[in-house]
Tab-separated table of N, CA and C and ligand atoms in Angstrom:
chain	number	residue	atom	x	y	z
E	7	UNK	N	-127.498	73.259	-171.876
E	7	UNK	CA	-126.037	73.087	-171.924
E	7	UNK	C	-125.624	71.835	-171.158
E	8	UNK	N	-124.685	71.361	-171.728
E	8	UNK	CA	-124.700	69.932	-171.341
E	8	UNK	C	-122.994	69.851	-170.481
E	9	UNK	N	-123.262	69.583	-169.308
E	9	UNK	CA	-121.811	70.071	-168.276
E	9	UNK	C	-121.216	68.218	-167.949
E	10	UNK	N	-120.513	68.652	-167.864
E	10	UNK	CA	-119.459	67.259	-167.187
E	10	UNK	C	-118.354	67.881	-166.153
E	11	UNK	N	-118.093	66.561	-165.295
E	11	UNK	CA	-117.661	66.944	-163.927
E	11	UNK	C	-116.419	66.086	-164.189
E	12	UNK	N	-115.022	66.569	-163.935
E	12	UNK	CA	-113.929	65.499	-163.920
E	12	UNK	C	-113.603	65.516	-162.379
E	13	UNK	N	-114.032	64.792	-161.442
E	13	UNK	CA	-113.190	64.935	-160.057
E	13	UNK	C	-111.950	64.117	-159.830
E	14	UNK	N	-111.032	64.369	-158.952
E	14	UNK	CA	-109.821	63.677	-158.940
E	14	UNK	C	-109.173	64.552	-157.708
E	15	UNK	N	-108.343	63.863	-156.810
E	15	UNK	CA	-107.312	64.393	-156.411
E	15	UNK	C	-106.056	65.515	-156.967
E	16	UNK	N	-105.708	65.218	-158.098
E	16	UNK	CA	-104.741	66.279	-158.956
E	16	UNK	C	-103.883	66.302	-157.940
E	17	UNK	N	-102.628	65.799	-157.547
E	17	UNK	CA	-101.913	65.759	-156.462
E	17	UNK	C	-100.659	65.212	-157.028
E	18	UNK	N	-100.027	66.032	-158.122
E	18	UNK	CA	-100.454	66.993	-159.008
E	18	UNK	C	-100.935	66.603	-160.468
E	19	UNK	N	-101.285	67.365	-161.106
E	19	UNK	CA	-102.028	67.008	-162.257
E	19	UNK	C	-100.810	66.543	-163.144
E	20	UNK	N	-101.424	65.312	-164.087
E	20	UNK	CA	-100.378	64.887	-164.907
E	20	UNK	C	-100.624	64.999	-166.062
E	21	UNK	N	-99.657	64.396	-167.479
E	21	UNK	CA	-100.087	64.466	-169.180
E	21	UNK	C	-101.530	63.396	-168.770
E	22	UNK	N	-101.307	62.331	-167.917
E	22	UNK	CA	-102.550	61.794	-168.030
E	22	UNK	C	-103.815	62.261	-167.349
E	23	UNK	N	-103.893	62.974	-166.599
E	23	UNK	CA	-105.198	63.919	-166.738
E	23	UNK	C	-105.139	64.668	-167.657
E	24	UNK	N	-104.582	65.811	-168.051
E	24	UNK	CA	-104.458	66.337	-169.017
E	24	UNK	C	-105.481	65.553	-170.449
E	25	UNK	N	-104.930	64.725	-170.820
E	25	UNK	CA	-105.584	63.687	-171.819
E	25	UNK	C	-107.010	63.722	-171.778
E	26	UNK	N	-107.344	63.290	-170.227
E	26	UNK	CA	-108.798	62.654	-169.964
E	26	UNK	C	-109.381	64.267	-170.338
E	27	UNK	N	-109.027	65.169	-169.871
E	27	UNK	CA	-109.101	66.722	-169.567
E	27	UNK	C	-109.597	67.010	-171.462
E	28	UNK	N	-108.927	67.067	-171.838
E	28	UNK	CA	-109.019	67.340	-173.552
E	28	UNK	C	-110.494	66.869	-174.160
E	29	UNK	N	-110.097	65.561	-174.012
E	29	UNK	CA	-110.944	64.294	-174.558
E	29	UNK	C	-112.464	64.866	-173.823
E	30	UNK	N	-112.380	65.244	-172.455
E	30	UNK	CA	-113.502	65.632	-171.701
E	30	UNK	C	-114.180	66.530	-172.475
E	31	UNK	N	-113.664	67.043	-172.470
E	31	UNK	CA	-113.681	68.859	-172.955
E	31	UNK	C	-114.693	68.553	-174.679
E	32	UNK	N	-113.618	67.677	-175.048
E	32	UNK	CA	-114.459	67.837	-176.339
E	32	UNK	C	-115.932	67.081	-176.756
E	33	UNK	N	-116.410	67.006	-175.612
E	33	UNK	CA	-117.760	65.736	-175.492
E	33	UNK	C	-118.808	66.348	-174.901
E	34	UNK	N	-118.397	67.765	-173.991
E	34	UNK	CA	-119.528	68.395	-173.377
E	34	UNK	C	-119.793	69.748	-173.526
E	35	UNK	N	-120.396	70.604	-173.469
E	35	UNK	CA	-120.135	72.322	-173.650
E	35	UNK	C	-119.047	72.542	-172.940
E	36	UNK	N	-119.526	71.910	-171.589
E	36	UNK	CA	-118.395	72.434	-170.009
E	36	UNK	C	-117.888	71.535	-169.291
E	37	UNK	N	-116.528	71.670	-169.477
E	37	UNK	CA	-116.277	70.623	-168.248
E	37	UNK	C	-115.507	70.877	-167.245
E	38	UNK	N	-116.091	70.665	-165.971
E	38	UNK	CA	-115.359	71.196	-164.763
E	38	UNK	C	-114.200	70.351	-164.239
E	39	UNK	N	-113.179	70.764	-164.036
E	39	UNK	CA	-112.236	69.892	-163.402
E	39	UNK	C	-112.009	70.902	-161.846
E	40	UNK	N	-112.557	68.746	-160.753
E	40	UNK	CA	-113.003	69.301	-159.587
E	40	UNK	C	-112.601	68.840	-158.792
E	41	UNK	N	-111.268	69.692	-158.065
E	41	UNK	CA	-110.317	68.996	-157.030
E	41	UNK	C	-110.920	68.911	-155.173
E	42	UNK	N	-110.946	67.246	-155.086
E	42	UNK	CA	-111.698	66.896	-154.112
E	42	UNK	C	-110.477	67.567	-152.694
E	43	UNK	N	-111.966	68.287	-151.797
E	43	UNK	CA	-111.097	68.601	-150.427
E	43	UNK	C	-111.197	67.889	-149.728
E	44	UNK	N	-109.953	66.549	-149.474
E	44	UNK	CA	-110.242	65.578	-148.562
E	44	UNK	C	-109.625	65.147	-147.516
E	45	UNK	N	-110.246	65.447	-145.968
E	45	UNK	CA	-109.343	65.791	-144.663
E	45	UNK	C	-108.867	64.706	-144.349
E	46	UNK	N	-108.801	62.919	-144.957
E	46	UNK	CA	-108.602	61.953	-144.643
E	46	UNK	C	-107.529	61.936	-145.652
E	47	UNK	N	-107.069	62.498	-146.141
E	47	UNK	CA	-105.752	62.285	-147.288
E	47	UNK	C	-105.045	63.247	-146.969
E	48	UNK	N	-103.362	62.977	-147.007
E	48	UNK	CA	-102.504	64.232	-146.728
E	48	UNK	C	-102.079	64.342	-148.034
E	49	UNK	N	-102.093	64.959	-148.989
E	49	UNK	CA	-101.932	65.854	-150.273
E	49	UNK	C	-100.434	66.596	-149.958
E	50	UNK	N	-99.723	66.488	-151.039
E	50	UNK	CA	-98.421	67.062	-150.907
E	50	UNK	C	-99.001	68.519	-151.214
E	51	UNK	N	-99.770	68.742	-152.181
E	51	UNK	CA	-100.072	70.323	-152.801
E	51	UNK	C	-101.053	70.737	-152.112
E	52	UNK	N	-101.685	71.714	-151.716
E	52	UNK	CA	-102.638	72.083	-150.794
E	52	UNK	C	-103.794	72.515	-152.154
E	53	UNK	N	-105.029	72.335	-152.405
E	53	UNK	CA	-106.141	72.434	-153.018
E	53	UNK	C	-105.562	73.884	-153.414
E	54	UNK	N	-105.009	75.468	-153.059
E	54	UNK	CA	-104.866	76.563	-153.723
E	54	UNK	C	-103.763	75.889	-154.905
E	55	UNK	N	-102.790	75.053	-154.469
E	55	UNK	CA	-102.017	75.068	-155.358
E	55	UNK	C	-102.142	74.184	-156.637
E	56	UNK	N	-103.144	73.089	-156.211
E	56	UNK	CA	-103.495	72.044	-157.275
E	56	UNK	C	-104.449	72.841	-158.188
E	57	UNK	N	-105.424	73.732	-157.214
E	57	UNK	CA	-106.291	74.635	-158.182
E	57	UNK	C	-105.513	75.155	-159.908
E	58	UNK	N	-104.163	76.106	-158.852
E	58	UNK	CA	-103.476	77.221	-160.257
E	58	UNK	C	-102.675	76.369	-160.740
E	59	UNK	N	-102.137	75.023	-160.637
E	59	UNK	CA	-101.561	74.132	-161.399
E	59	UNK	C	-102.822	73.596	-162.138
E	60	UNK	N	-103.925	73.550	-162.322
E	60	UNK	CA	-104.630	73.019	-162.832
E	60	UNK	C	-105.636	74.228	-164.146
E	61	UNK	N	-105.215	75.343	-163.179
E	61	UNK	CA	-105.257	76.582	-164.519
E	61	UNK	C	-104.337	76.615	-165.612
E	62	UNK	N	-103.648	76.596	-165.006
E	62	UNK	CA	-102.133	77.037	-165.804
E	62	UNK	C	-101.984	76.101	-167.579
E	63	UNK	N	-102.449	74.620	-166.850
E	63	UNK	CA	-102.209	73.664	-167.541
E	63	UNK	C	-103.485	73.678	-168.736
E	64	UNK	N	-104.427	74.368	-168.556
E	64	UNK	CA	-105.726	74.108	-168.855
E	64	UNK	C	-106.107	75.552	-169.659
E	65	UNK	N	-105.194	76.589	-169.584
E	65	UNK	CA	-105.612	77.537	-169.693
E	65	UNK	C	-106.259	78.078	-171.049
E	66	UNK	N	-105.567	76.822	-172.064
E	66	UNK	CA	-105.783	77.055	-173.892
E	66	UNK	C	-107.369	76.403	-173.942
E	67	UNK	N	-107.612	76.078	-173.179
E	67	UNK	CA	-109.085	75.187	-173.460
E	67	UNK	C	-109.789	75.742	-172.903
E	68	UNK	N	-111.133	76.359	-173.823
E	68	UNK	CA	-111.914	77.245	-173.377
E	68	UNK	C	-113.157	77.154	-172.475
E	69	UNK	N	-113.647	75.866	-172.886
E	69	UNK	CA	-114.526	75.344	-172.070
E	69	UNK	C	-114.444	74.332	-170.753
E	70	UNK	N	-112.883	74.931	-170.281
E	70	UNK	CA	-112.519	73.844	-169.349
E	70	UNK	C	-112.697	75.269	-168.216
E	71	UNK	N	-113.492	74.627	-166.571
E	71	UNK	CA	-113.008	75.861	-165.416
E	71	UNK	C	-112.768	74.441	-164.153
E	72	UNK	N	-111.823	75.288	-163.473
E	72	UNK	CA	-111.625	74.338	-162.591
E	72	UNK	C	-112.173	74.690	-161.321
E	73	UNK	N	-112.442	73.898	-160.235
E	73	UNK	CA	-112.994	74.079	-159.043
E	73	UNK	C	-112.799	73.254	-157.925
E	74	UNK	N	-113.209	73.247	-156.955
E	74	UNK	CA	-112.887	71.925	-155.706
E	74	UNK	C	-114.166	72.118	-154.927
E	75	UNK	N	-114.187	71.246	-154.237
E	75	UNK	CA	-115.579	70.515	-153.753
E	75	UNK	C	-115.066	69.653	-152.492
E	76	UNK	N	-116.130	70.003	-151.491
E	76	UNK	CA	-115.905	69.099	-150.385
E	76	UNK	C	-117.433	67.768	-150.448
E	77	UNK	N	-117.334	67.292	-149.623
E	77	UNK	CA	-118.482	66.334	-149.735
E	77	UNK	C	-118.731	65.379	-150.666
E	78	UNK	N	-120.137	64.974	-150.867
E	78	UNK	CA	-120.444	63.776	-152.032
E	78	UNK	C	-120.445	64.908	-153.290
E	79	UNK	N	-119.650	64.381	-154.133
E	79	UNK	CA	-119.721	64.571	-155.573
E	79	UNK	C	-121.429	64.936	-156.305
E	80	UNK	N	-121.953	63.675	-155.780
E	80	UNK	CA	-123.502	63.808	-156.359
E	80	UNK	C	-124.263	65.363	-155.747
E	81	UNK	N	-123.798	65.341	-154.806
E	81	UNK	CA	-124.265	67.551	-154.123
E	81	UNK	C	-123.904	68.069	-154.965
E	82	UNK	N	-122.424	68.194	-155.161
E	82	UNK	CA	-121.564	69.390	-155.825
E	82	UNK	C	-122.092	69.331	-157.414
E	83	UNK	N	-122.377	67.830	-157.710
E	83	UNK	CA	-123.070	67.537	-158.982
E	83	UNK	C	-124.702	68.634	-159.427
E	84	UNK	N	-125.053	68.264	-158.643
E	84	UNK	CA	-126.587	69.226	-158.254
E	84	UNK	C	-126.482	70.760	-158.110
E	85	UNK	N	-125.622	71.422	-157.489
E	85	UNK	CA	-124.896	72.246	-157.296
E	85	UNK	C	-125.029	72.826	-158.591
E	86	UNK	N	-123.603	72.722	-159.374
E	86	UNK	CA	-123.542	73.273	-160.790
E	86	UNK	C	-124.072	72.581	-161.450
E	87	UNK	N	-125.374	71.947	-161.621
E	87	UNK	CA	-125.958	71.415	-162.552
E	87	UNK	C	-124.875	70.592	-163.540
E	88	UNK	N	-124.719	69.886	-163.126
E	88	UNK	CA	-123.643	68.818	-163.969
E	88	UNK	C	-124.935	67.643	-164.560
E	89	UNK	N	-124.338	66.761	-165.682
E	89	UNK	CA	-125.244	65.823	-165.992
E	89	UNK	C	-124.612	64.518	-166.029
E	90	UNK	N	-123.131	65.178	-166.152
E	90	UNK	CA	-122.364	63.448	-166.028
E	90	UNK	C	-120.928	64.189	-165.604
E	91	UNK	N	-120.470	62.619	-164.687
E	91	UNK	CA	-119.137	62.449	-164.509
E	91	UNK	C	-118.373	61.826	-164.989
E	92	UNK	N	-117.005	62.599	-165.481
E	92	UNK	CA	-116.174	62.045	-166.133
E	92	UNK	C	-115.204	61.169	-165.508
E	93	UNK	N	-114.446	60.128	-165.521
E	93	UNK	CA	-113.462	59.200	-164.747
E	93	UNK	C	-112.708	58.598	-165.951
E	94	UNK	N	-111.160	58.725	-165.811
E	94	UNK	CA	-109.763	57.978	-166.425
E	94	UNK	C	-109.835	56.628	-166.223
E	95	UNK	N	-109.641	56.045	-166.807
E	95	UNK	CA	-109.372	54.114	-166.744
E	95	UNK	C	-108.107	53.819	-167.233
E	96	UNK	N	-107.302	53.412	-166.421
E	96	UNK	CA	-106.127	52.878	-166.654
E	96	UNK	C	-106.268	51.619	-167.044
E	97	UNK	N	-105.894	50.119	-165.690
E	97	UNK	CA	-105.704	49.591	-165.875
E	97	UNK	C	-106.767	48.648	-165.311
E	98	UNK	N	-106.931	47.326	-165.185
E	98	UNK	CA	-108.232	46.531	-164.775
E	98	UNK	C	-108.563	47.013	-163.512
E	99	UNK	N	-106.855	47.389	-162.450
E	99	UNK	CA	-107.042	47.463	-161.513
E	99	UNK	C	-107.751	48.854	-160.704
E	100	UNK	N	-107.900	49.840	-161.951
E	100	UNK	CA	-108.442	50.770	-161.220
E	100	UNK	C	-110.165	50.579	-161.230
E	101	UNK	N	-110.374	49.539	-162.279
E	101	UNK	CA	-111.858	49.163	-162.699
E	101	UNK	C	-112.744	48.504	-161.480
E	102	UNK	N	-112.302	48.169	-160.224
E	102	UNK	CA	-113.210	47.440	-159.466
E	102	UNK	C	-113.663	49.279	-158.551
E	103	UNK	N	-112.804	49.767	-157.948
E	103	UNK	CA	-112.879	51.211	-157.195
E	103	UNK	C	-114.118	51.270	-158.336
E	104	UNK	N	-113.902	51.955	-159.284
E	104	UNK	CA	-114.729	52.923	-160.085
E	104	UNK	C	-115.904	52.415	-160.843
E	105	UNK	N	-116.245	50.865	-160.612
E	105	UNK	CA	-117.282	50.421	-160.783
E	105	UNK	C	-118.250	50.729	-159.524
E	106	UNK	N	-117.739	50.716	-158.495
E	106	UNK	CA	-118.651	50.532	-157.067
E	106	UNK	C	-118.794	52.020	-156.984
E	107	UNK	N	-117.922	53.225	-157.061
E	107	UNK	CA	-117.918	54.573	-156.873
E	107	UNK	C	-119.289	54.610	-158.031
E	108	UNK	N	-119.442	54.478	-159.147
E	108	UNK	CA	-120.470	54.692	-160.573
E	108	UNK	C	-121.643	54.347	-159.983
E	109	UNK	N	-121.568	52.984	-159.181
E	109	UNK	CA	-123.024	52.706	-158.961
E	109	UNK	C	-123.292	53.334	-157.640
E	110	UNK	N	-122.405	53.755	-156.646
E	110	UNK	CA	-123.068	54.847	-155.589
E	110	UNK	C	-123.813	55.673	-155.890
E	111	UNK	N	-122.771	56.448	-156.873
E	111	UNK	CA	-123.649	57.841	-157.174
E	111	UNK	C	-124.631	57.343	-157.893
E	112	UNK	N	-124.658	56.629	-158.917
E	112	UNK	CA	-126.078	56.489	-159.348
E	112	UNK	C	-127.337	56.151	-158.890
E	113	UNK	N	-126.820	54.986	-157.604
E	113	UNK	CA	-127.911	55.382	-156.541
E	113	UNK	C	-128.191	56.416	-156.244
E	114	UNK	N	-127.340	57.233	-155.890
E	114	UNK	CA	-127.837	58.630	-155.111
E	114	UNK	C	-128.103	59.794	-155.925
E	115	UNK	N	-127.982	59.293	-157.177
E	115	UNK	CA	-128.891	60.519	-158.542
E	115	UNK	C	-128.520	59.765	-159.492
E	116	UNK	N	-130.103	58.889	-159.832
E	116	UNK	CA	-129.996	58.016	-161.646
E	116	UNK	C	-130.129	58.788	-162.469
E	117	UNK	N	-129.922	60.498	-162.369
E	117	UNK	CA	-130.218	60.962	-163.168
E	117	UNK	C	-128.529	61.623	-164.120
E	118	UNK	N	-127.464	61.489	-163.274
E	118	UNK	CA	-126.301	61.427	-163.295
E	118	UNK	C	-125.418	60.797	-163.749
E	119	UNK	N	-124.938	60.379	-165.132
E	119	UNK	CA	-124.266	59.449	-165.503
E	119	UNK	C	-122.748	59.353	-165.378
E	120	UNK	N	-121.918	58.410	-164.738
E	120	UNK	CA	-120.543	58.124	-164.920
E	120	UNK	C	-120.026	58.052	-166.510
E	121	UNK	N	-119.234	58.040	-167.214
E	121	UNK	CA	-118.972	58.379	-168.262
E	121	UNK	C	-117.445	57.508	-168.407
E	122	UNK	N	-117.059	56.662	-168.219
E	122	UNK	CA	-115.479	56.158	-168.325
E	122	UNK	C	-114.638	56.277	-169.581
E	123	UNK	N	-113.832	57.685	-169.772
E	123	UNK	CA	-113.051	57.308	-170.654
E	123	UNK	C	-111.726	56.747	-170.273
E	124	UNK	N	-111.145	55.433	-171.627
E	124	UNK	CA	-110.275	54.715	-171.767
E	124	UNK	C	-108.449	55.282	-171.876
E	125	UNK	N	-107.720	55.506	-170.597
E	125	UNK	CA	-106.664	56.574	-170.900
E	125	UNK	C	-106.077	55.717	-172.356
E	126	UNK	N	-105.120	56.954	-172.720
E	126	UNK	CA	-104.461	56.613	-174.297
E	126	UNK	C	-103.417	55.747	-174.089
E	127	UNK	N	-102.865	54.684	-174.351
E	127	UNK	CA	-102.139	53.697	-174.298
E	127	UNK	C	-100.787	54.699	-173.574
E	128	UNK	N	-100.364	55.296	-173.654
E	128	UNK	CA	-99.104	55.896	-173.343
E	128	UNK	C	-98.995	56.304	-171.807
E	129	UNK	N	-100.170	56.553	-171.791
E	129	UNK	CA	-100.275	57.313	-169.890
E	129	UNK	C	-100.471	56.260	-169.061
E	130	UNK	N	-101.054	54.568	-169.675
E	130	UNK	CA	-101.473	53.547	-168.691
E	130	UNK	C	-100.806	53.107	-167.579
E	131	UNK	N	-99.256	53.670	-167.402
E	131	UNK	CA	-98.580	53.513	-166.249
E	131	UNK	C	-98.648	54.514	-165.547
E	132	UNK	N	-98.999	56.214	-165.546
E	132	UNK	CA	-98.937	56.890	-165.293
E	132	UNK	C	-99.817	57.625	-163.828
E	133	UNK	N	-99.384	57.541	-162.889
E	133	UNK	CA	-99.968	58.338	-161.745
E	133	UNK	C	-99.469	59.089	-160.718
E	134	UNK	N	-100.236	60.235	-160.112
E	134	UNK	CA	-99.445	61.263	-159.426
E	134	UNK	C	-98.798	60.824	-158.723
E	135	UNK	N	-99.013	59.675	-158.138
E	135	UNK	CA	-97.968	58.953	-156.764
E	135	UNK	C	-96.568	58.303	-157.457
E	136	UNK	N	-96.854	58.171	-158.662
E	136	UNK	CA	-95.340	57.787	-158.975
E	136	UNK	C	-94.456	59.027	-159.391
E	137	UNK	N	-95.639	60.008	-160.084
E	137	UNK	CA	-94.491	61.286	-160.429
E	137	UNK	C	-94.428	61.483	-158.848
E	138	UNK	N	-94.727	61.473	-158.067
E	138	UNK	CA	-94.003	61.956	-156.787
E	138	UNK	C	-93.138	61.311	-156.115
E	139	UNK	N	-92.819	60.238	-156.496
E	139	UNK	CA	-91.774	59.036	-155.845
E	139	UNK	C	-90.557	59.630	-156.916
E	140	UNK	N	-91.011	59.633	-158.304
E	140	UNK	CA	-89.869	60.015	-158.909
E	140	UNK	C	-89.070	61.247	-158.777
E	141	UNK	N	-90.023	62.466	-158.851
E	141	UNK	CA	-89.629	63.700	-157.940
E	141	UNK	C	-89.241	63.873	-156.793
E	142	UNK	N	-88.974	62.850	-155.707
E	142	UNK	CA	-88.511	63.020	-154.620
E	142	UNK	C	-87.007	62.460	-154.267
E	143	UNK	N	-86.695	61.617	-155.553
E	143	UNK	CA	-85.149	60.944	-156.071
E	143	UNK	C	-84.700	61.787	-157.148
E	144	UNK	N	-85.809	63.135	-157.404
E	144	UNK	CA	-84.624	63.520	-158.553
E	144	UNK	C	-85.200	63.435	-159.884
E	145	UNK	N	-85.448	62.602	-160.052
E	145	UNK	CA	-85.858	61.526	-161.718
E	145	UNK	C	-86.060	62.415	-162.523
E	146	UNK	N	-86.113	62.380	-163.398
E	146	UNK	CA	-86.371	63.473	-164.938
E	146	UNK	C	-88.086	63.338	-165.176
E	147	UNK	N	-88.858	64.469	-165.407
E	147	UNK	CA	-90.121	64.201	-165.089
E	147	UNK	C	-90.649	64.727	-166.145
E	148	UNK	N	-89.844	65.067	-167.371
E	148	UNK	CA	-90.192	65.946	-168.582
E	148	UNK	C	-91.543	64.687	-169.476
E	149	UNK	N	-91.634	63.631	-169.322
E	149	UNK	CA	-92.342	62.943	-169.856
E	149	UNK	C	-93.939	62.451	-169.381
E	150	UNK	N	-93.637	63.078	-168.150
E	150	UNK	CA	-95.098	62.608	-166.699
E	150	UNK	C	-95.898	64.154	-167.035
E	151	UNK	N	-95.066	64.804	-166.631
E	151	UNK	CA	-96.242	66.422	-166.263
E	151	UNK	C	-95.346	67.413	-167.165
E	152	UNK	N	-96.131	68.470	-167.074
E	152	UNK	CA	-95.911	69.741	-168.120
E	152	UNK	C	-94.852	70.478	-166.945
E	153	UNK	N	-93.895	71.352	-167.630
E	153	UNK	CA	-92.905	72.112	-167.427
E	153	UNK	C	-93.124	72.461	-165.812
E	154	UNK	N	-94.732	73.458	-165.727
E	154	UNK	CA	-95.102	74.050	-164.750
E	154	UNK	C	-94.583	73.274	-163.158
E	155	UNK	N	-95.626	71.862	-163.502
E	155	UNK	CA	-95.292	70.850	-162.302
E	155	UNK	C	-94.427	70.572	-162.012
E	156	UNK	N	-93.370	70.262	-162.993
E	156	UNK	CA	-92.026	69.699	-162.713
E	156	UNK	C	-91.109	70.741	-161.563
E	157	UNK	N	-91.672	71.792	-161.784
E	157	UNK	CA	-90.612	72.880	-161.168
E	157	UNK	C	-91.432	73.131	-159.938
E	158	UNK	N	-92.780	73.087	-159.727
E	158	UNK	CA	-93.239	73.045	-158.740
E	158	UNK	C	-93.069	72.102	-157.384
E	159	UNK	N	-92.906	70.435	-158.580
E	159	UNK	CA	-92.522	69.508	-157.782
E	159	UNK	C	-91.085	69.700	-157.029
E	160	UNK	N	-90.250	70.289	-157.701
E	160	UNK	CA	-88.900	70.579	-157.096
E	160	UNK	C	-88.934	71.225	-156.410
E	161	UNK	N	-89.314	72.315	-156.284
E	161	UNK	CA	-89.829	73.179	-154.713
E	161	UNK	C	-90.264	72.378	-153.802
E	162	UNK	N	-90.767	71.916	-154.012
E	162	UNK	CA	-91.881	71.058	-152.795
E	162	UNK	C	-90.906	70.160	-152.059
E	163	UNK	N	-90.243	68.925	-152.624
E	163	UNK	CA	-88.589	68.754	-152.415
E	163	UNK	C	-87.483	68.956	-151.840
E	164	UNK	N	-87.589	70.372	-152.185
E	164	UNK	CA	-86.252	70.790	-151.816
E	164	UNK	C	-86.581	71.412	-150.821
E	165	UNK	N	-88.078	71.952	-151.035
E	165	UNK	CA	-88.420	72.752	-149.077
E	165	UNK	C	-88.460	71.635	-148.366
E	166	UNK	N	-88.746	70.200	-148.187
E	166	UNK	CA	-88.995	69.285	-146.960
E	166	UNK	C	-87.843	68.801	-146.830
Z	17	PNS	O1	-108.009	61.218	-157.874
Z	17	PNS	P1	-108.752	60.319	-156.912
Z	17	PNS	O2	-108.187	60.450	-155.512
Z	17	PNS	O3	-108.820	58.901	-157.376
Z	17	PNS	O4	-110.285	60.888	-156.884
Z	17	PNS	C1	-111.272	60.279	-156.088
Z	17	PNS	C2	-112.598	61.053	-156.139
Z	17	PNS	C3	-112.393	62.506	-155.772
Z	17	PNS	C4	-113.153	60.966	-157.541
Z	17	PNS	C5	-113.557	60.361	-155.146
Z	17	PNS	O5	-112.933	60.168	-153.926
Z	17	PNS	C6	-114.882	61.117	-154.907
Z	17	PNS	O6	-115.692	61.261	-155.803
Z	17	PNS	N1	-115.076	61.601	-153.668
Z	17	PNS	C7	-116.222	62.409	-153.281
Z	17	PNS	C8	-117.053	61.747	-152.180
Z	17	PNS	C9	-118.139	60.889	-152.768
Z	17	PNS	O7	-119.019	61.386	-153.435
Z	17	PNS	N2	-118.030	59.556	-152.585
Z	17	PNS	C10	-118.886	58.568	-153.206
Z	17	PNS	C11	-120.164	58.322	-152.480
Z	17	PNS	S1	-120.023	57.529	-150.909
């Protein structure tokens, strides 16, 4: 069985993960979507909540399970027997990060392939830090994230 790993922050998940998420999905038996626990980043959503926002959203796709992971990716990789990682490509500028991240891990397991899919022309502006700039003025968010988030994001908001 042939597994793939999507890791990401999800802080919170958007249509453009979502996308990569689909597209993932349909390339491997399994694909895990795997929210990194990382004590050097302050995360508006706490990993329980990015988890069930990341169910919720995911829930029609059968071969999708989600999970989180502390440490190097390439462990957690070994771990559930993964064979490749999946990664979103926006724009040139996310291409230098995720060239140097591809060849880490592949140092640290050539047996592990990075996998870059190309986001769909529509999401190329799209990232959690802006739906959260926009959610924190208000902004209409029906076009960034699914119903769930939007209302989640407003909680989050209106509690700080
Ligand atoms: O959504 P993000 O924040 O861009 O995701 C970044 C992520 C989780 C993919 C990346 O930080 C990662 O893989 N971290 C795990 C630690 C690791 O394995 N680092 C590379 C080897 S030093």
């Amino acid at each position: 069985m042939k597994t793939a790993i999507y890791p990401g922050s999800f802080d919170p998940v958007t249509y453009g993960h979502i996308d990569i998420i689909k597209r993932g999905a349909n390339l491997f038996d399994k694909l895990i979507v795997a929210v990194l626990l990382n004590p050097s980043k302050k995360p508006l959503f706490s990993v329980e909540e990015r988890v069930e926002l990341l169910k919720a959203v995911t829930y029609d796709i059968p071969n999708v399970e989600i999970d989180y992971f502390d440490g190097l990716l390439v462990d957690y990789a070994k771990k559930v027997n993964a064979n490749a990682i999946i990664k979103g490509l926006r724009m040139v500028s996310d291409f230098e990060y995720e060239f140097q991240m591809a060849l880490i891990n592949k140092k640290l397991n050539p047996s592990l392939e990075t996998i870059f899919l190309m986001t769909s022309a529509k999401y190329g502006y799209l990232s959690s830090s802006v739906v959260k700039e926009i959610a924190q003025f208000g902004g209409c968010l029906s076009e960034f994230v699914p119903d769930i988030v939007a209302q989640k994001l407003k909680e989050k908001f209106l509690d700080n």
